[in-house]
PDB file of C-alpha atoms and ligand atoms in Angstrom:
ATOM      1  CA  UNK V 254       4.730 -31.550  -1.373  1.00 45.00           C
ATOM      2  CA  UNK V 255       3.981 -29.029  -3.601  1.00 49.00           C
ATOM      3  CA  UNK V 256       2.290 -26.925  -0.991  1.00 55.00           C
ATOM      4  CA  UNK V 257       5.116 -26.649   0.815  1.00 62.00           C
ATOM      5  CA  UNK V 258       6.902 -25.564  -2.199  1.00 85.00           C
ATOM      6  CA  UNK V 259       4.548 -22.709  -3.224  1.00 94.00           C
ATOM      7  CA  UNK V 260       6.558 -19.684  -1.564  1.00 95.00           C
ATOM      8  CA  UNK V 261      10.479 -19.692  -0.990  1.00 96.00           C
ATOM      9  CA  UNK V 262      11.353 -17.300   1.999  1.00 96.00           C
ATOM     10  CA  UNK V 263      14.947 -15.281   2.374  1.00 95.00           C
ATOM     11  CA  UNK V 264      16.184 -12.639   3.444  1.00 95.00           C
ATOM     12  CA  UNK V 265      17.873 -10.045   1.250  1.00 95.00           C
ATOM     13  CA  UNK V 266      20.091  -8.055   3.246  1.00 95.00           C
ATOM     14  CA  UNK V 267      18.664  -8.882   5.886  1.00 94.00           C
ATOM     15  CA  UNK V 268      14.944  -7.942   4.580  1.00 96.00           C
ATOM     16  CA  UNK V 269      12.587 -10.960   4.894  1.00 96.00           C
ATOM     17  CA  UNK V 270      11.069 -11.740   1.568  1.00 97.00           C
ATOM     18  CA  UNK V 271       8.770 -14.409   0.566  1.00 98.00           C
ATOM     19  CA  UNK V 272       8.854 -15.178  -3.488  1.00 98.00           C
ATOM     20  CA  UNK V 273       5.538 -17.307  -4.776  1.00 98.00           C
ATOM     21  CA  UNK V 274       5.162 -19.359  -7.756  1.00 96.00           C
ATOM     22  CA  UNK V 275       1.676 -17.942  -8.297  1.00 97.00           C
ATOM     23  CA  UNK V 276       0.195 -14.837  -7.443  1.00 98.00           C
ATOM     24  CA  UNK V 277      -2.925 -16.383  -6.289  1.00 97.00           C
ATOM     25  CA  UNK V 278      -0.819 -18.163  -3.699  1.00 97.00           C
ATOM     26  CA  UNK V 279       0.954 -14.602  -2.938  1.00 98.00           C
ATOM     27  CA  UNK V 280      -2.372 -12.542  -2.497  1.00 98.00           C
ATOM     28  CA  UNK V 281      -4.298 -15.435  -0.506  1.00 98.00           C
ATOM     29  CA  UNK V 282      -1.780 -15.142   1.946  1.00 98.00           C
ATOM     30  CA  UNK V 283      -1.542 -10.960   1.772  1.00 98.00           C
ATOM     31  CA  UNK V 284      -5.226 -11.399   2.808  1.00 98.00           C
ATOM     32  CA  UNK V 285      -4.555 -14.177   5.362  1.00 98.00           C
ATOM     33  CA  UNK V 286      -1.882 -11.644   6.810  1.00 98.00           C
ATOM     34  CA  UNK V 287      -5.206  -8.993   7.510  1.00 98.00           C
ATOM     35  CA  UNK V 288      -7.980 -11.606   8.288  1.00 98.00           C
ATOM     36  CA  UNK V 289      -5.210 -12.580  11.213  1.00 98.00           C
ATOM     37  CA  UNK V 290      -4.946  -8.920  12.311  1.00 98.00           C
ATOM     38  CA  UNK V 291      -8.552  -8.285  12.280  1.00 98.00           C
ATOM     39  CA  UNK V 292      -9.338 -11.800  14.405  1.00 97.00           C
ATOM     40  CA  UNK V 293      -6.687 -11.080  16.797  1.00 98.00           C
ATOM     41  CA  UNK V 294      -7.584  -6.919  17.130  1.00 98.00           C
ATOM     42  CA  UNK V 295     -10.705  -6.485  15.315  1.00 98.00           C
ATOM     43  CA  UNK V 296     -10.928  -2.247  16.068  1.00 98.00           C
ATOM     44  CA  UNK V 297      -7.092  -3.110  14.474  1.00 98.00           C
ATOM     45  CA  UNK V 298      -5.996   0.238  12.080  1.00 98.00           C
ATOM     46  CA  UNK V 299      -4.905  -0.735   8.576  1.00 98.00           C
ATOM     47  CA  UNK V 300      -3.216   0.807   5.706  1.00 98.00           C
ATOM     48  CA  UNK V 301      -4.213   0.151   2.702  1.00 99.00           C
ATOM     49  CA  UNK V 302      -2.458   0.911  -1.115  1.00 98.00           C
ATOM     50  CA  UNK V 303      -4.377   1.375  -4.504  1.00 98.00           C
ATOM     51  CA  UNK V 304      -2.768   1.034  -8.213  1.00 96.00           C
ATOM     52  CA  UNK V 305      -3.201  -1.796 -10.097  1.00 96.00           C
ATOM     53  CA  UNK V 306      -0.996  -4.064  -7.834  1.00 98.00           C
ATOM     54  CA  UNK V 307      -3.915  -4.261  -5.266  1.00 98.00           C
ATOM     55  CA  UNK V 308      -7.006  -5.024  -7.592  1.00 98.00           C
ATOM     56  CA  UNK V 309      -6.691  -8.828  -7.170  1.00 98.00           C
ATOM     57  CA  UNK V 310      -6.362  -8.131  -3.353  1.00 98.00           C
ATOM     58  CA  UNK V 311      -9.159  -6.544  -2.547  1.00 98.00           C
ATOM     59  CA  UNK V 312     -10.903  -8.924  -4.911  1.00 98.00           C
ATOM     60  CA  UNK V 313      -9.641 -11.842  -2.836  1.00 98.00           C
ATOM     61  CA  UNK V 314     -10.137  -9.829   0.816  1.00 98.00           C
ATOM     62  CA  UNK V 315     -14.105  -8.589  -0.090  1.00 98.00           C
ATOM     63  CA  UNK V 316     -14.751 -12.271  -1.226  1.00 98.00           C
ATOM     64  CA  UNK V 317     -13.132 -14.379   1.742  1.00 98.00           C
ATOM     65  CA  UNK V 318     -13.903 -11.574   4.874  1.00 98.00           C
ATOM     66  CA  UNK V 319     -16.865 -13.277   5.916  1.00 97.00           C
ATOM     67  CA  UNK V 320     -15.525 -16.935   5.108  1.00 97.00           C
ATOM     68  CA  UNK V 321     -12.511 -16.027   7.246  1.00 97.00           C
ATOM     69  CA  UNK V 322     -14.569 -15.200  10.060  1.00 96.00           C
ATOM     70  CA  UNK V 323     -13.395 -11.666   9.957  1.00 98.00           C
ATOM     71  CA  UNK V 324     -15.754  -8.064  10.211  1.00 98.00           C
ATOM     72  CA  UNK V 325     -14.095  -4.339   9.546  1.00 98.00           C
ATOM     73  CA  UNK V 326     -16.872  -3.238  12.001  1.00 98.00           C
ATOM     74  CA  UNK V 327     -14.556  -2.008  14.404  1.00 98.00           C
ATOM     75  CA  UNK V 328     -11.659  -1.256  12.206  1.00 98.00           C
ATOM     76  CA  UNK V 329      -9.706   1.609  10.633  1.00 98.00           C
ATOM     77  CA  UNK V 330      -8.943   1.919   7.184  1.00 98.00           C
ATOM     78  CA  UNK V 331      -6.265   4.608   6.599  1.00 99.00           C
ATOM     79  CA  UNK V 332      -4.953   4.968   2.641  1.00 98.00           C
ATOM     80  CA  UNK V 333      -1.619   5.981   1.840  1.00 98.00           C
ATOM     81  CA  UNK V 334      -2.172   8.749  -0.217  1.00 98.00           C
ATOM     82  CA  UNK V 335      -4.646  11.227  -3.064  1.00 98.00           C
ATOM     83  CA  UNK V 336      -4.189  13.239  -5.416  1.00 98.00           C
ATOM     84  CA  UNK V 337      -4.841  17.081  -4.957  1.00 98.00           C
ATOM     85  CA  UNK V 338      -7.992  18.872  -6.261  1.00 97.00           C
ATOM     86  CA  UNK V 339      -9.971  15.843  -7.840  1.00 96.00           C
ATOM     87  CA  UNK V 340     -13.183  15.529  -5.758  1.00 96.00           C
ATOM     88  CA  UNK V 341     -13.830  12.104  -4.065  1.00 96.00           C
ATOM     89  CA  UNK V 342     -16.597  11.267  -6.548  1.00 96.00           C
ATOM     90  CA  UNK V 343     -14.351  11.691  -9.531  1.00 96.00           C
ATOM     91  CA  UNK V 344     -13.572   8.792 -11.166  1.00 95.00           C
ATOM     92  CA  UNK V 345     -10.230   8.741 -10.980  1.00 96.00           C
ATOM     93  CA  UNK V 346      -9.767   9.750  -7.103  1.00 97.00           C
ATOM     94  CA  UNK V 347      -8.562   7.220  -4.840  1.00 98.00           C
ATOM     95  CA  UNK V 348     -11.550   7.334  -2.560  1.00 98.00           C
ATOM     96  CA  UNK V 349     -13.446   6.353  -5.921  1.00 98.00           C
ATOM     97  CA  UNK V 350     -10.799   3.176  -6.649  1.00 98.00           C
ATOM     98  CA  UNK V 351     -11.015   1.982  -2.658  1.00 98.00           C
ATOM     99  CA  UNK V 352     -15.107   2.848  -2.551  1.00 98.00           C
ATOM    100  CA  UNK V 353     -15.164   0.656  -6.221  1.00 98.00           C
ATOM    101  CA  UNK V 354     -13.231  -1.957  -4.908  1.00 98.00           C
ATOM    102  CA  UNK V 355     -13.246  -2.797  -1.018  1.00 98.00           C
ATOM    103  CA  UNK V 356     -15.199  -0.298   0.690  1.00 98.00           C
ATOM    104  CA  UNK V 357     -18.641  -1.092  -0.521  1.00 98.00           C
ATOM    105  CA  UNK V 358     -18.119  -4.675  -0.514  1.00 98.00           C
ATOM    106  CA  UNK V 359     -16.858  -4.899   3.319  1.00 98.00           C
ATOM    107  CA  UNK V 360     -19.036  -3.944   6.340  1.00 98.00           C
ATOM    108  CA  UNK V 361     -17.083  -1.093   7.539  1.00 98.00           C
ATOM    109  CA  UNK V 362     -18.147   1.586   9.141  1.00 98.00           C
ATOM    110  CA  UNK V 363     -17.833   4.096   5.837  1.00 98.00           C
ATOM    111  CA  UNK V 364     -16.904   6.897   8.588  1.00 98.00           C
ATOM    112  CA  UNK V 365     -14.040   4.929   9.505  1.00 98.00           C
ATOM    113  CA  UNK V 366     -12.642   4.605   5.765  1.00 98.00           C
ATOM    114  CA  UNK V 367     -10.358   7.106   5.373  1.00 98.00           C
ATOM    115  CA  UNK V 368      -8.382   8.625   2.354  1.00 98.00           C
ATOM    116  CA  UNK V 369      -6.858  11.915   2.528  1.00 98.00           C
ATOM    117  CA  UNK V 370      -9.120  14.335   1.147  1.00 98.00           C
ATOM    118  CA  UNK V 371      -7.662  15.817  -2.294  1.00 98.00           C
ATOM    119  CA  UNK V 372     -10.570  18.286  -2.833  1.00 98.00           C
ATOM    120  CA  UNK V 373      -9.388  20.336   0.097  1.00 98.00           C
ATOM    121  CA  UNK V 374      -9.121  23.980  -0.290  1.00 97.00           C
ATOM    122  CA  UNK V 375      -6.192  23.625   2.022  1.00 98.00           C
ATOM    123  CA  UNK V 376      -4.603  20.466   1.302  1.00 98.00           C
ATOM    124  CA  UNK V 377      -1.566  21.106   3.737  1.00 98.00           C
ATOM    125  CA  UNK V 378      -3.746  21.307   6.072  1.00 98.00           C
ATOM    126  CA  UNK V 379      -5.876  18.095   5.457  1.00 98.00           C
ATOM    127  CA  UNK V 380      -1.763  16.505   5.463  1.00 98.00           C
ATOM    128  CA  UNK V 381      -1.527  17.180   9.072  1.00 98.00           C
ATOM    129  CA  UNK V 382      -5.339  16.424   9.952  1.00 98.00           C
ATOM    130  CA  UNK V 383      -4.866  13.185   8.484  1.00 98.00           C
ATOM    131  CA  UNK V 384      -1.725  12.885  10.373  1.00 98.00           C
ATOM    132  CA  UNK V 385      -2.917  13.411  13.528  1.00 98.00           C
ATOM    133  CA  UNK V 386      -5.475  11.221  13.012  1.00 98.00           C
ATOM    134  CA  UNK V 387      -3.281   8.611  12.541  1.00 98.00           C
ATOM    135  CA  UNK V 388      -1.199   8.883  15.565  1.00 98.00           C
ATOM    136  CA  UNK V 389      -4.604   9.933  17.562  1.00 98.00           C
ATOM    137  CA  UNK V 390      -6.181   6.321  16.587  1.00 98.00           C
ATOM    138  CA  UNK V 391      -2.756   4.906  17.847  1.00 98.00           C
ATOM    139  CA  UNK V 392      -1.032   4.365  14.410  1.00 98.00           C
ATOM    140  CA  UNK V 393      -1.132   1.612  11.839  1.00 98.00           C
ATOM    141  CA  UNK V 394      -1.023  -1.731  13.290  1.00 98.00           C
ATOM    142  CA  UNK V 395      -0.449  -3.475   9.737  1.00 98.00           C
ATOM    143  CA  UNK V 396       0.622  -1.196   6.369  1.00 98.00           C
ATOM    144  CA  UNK V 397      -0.248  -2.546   2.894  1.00 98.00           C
ATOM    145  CA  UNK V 398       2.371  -0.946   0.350  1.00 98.00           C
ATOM    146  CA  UNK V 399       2.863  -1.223  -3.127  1.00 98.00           C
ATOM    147  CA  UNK V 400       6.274  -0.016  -4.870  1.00 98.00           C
ATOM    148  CA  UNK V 401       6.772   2.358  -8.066  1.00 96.00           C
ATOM    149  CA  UNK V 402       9.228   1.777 -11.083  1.00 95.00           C
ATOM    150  CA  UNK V 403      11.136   4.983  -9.625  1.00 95.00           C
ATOM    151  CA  UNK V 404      11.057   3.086  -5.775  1.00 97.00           C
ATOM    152  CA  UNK V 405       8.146   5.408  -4.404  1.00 97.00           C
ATOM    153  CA  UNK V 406       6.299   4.336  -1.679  1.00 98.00           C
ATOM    154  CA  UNK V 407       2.847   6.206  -1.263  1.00 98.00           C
ATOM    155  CA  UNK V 408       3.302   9.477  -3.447  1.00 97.00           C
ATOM    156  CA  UNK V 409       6.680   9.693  -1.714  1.00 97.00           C
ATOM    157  CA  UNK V 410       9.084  10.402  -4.962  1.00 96.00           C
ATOM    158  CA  UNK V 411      12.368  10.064  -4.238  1.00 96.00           C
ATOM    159  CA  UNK V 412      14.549  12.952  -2.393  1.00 97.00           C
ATOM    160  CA  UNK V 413      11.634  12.568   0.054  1.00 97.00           C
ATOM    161  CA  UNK V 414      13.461  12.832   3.946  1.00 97.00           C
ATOM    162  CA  UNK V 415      13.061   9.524   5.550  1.00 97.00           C
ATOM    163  CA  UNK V 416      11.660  11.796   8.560  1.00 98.00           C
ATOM    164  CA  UNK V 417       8.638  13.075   6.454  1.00 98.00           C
ATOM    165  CA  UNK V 418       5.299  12.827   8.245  1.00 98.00           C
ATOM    166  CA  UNK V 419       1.675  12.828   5.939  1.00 98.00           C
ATOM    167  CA  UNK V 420       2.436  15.623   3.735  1.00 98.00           C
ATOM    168  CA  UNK V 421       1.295  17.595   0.012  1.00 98.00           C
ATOM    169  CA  UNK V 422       4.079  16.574  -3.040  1.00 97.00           C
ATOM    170  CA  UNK V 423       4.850  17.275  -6.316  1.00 96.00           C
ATOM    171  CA  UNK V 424       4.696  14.305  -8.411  1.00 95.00           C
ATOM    172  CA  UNK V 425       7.807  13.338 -10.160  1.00 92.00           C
ATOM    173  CA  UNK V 426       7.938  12.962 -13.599  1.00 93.00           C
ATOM    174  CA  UNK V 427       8.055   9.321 -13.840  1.00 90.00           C
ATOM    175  CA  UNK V 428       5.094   9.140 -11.826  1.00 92.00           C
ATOM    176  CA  UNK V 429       3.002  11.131 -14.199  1.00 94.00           C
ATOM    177  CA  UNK V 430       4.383   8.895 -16.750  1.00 92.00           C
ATOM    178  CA  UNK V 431       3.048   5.596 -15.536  1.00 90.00           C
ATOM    179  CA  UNK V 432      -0.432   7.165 -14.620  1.00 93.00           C
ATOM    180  CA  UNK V 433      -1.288   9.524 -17.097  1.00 93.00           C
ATOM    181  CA  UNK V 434      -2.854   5.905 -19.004  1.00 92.00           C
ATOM    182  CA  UNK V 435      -5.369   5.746 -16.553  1.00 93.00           C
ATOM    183  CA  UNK V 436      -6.558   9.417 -17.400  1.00 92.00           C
ATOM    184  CA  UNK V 437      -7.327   9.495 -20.641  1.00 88.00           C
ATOM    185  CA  UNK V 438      -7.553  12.607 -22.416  1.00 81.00           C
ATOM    186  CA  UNK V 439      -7.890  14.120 -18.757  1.00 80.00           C
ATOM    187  CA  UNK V 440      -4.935  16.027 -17.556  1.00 85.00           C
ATOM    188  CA  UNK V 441      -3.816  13.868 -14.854  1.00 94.00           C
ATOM    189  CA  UNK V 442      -2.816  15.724 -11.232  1.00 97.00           C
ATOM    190  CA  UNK V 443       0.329  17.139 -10.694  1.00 96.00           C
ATOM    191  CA  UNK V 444       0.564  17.027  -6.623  1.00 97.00           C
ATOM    192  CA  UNK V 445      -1.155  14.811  -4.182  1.00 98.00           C
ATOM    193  CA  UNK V 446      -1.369  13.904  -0.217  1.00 98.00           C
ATOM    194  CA  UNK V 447       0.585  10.893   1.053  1.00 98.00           C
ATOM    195  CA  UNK V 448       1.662   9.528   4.268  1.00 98.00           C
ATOM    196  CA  UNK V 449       5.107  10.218   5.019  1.00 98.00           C
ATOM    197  CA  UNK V 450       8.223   7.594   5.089  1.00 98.00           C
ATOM    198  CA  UNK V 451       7.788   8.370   8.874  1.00 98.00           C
ATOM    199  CA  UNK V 452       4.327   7.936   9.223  1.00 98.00           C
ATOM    200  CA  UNK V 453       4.947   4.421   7.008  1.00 98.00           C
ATOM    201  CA  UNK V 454       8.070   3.504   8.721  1.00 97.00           C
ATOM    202  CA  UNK V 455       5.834   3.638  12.281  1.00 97.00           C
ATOM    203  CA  UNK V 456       3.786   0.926  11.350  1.00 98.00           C
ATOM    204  CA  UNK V 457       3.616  -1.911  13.627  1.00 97.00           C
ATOM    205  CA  UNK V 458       4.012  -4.010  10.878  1.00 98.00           C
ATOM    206  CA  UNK V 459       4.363  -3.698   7.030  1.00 98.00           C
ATOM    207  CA  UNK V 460       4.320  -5.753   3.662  1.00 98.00           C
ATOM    208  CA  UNK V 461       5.383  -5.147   0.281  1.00 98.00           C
ATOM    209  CA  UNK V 462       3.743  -6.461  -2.963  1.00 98.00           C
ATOM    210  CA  UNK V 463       5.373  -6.079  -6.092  1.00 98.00           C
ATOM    211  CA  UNK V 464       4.710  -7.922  -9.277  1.00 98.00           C
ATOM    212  CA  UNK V 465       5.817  -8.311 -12.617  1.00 98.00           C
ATOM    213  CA  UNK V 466       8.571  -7.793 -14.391  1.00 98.00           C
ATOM    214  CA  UNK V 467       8.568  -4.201 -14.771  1.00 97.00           C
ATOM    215  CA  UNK V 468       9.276  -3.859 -10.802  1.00 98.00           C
ATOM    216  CA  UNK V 469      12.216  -6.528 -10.877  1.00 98.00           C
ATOM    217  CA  UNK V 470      15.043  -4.246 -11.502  1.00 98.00           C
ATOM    218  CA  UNK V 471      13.371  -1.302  -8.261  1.00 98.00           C
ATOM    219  CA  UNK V 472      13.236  -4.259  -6.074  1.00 98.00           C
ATOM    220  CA  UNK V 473      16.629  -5.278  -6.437  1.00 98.00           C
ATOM    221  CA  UNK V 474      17.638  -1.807  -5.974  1.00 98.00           C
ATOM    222  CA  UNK V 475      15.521  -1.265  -2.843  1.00 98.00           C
ATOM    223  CA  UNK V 476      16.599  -4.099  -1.258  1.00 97.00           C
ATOM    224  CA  UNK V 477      19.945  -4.324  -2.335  1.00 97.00           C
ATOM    225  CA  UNK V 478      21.399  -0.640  -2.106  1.00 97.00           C
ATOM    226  CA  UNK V 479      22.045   1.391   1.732  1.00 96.00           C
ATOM    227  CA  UNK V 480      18.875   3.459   2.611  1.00 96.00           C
ATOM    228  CA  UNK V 481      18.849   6.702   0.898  1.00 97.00           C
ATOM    229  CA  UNK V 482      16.936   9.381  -0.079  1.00 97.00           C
ATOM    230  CA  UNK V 483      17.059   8.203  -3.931  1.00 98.00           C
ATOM    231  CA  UNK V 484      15.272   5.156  -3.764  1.00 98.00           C
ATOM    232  CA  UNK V 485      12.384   6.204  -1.171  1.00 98.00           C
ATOM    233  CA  UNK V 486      11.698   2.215  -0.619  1.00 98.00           C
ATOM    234  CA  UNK V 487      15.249   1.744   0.876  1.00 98.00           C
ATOM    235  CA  UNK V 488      13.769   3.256   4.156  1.00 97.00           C
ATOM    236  CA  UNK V 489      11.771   0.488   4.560  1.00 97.00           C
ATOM    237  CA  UNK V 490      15.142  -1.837   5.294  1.00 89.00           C
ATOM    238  CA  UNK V 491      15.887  -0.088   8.832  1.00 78.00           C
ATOM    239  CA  UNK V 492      12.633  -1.882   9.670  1.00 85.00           C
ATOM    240  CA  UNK V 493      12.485  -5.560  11.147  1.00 89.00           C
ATOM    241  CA  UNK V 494       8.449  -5.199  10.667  1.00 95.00           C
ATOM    242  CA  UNK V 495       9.048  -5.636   6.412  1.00 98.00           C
ATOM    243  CA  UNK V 496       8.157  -8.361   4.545  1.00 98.00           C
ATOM    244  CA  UNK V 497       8.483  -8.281   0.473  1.00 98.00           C
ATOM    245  CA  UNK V 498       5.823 -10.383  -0.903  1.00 98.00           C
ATOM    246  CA  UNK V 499       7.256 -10.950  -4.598  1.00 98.00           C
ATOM    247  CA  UNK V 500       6.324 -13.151  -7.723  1.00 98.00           C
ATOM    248  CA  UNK V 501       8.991 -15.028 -10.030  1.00 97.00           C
ATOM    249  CA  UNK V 502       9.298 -11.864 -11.518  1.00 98.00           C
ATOM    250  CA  UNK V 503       9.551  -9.287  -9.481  1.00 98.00           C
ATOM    251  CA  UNK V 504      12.271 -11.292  -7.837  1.00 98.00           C
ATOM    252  CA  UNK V 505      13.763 -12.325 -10.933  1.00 98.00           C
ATOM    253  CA  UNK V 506      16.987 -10.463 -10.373  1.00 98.00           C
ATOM    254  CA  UNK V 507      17.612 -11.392  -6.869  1.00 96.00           C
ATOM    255  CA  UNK V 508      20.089 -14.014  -6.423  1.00 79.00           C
TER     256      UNK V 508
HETATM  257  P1  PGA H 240       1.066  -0.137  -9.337  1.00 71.37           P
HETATM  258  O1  PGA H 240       1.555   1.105  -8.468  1.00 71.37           O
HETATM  259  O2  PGA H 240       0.492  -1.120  -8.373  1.00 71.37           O
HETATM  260  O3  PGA H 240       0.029   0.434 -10.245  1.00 71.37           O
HETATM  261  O4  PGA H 240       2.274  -0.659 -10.037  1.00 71.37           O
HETATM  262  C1  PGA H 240       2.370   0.886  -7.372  1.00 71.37           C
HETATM  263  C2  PGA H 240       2.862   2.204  -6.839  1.00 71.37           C
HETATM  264  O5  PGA H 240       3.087   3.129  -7.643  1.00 71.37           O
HETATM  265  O6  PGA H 240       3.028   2.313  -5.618  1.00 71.37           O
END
């Protein structure tokens, strides 16, 4: 009985989300959800999130891979998003965080990792190389986001057009806010590379993991209010492919 009682699912405006008791429960099942993908279409193209949301993921998905019967031999890694003119071997890059924590614990194909790359002397170019890319592969068969206070998705702040395709930003001020911790003394970047609500919106399928408290009140928003351009994770409700994988918390203000 009480397996069947770790995860309630709903749907919230017509959004399916699944709640769990425990987060354990919430990112076995994240994994599950990309072990499935990788059985069923093992060259399969996935996109993967960083912050600290995804830590105990990729712990979880570079233990179990083998267990699970799974290989990223043949897959496609495709992150959502860098930050402009840190080099991948800084420590604070995102190729550094995914190399850290999945990428040399998996056997993929390190070619076939990608991140956008920030050190690019022309980083509007490297956008639309890594956009092309994307739709040259075929496109993202399953999309791993996360979901800032301020209802980004990727570095998409909002006032983003839902129509945006893999492109450089500015980062908004509350952005800078919540990151500037994990640089120190270091000035922190002010633009990066993401994905555009487009290129996310395309995926085949897509799921959301917020957790905590601190995301309760942008969840409720993005799932609550009509898509617009404020709350750049309200695009993600014109899409049948969404699932919102929430803790107690997160989904403490849904009804
Ligand atoms: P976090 O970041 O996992 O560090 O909360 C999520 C995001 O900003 O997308």
């Amino acid at each position: 009985m009480a397996r069947l009682q770790r995860k309630r699912e709903c749907h919230v405006h017509g959004t399916r989300v699944l709640v769990y008791k425990n987060t354990s429960d919430l990112f076995k099942d994240a994994a599950n959800e990309l072990f499935e993908t990788l059985r069923r279409k093992p060259d399969a193209n996935i996109g993967l999130a960083t912050g600290a949301t995804f830590l105990p993921f990729y712990k979880y998905v570079s233990s179990k891979y083998k267990i699970a019967r799974t290989s990223f031999s043949k897959a496609n890694t495709f992150n959502l998003d860098e930050y402009v003119g840190l080099e991948r071997s800084d420590m604070h890059s995102y190729f550094t965080y995914m190399r850290t924590n999945l990428f040399s614990k998996i056997d993929i194909d390190q070619k076939n990792a990608n991140v956008p790359d920030g050190s690019s002397k022309d980083p509007k170019a490297e956008a639309s190389r890594y956009e092309s890319k994307i739709s040259r592969l075929g496109g993202i068969d399953l999309q791993y986001l996360g979901i800032g206070q301020n209802g980004h998705i990727g570095f998409n702040e909002p006032g983003t057009p839902f129509g945006s395709k893999t492109h450089v930003v500015r980062l908004s001020a509350s952005t800078i806010r919540q990151n500037s911790k994990y640089f120190g003394n270091g000035k922190m970047p002010r633009s990066a590379i993401t994905m555009g609500i487009k290129t996310i919106n395309s995926a085949n399928k897509i799921v959301v993991i917020a957790v905590g408290k601190a995301k309760a009140s942008i969840v409720k928003k993005a799932l609550t209010c009509k898509p617009n351009k404020k709350i750049p994770a309200s695009s993600l409700k014109r899409n049948a492919n969404v699932t919102f994988m929430l803790d107690n918390k997160s989904a403490s203000l849904l009804k």
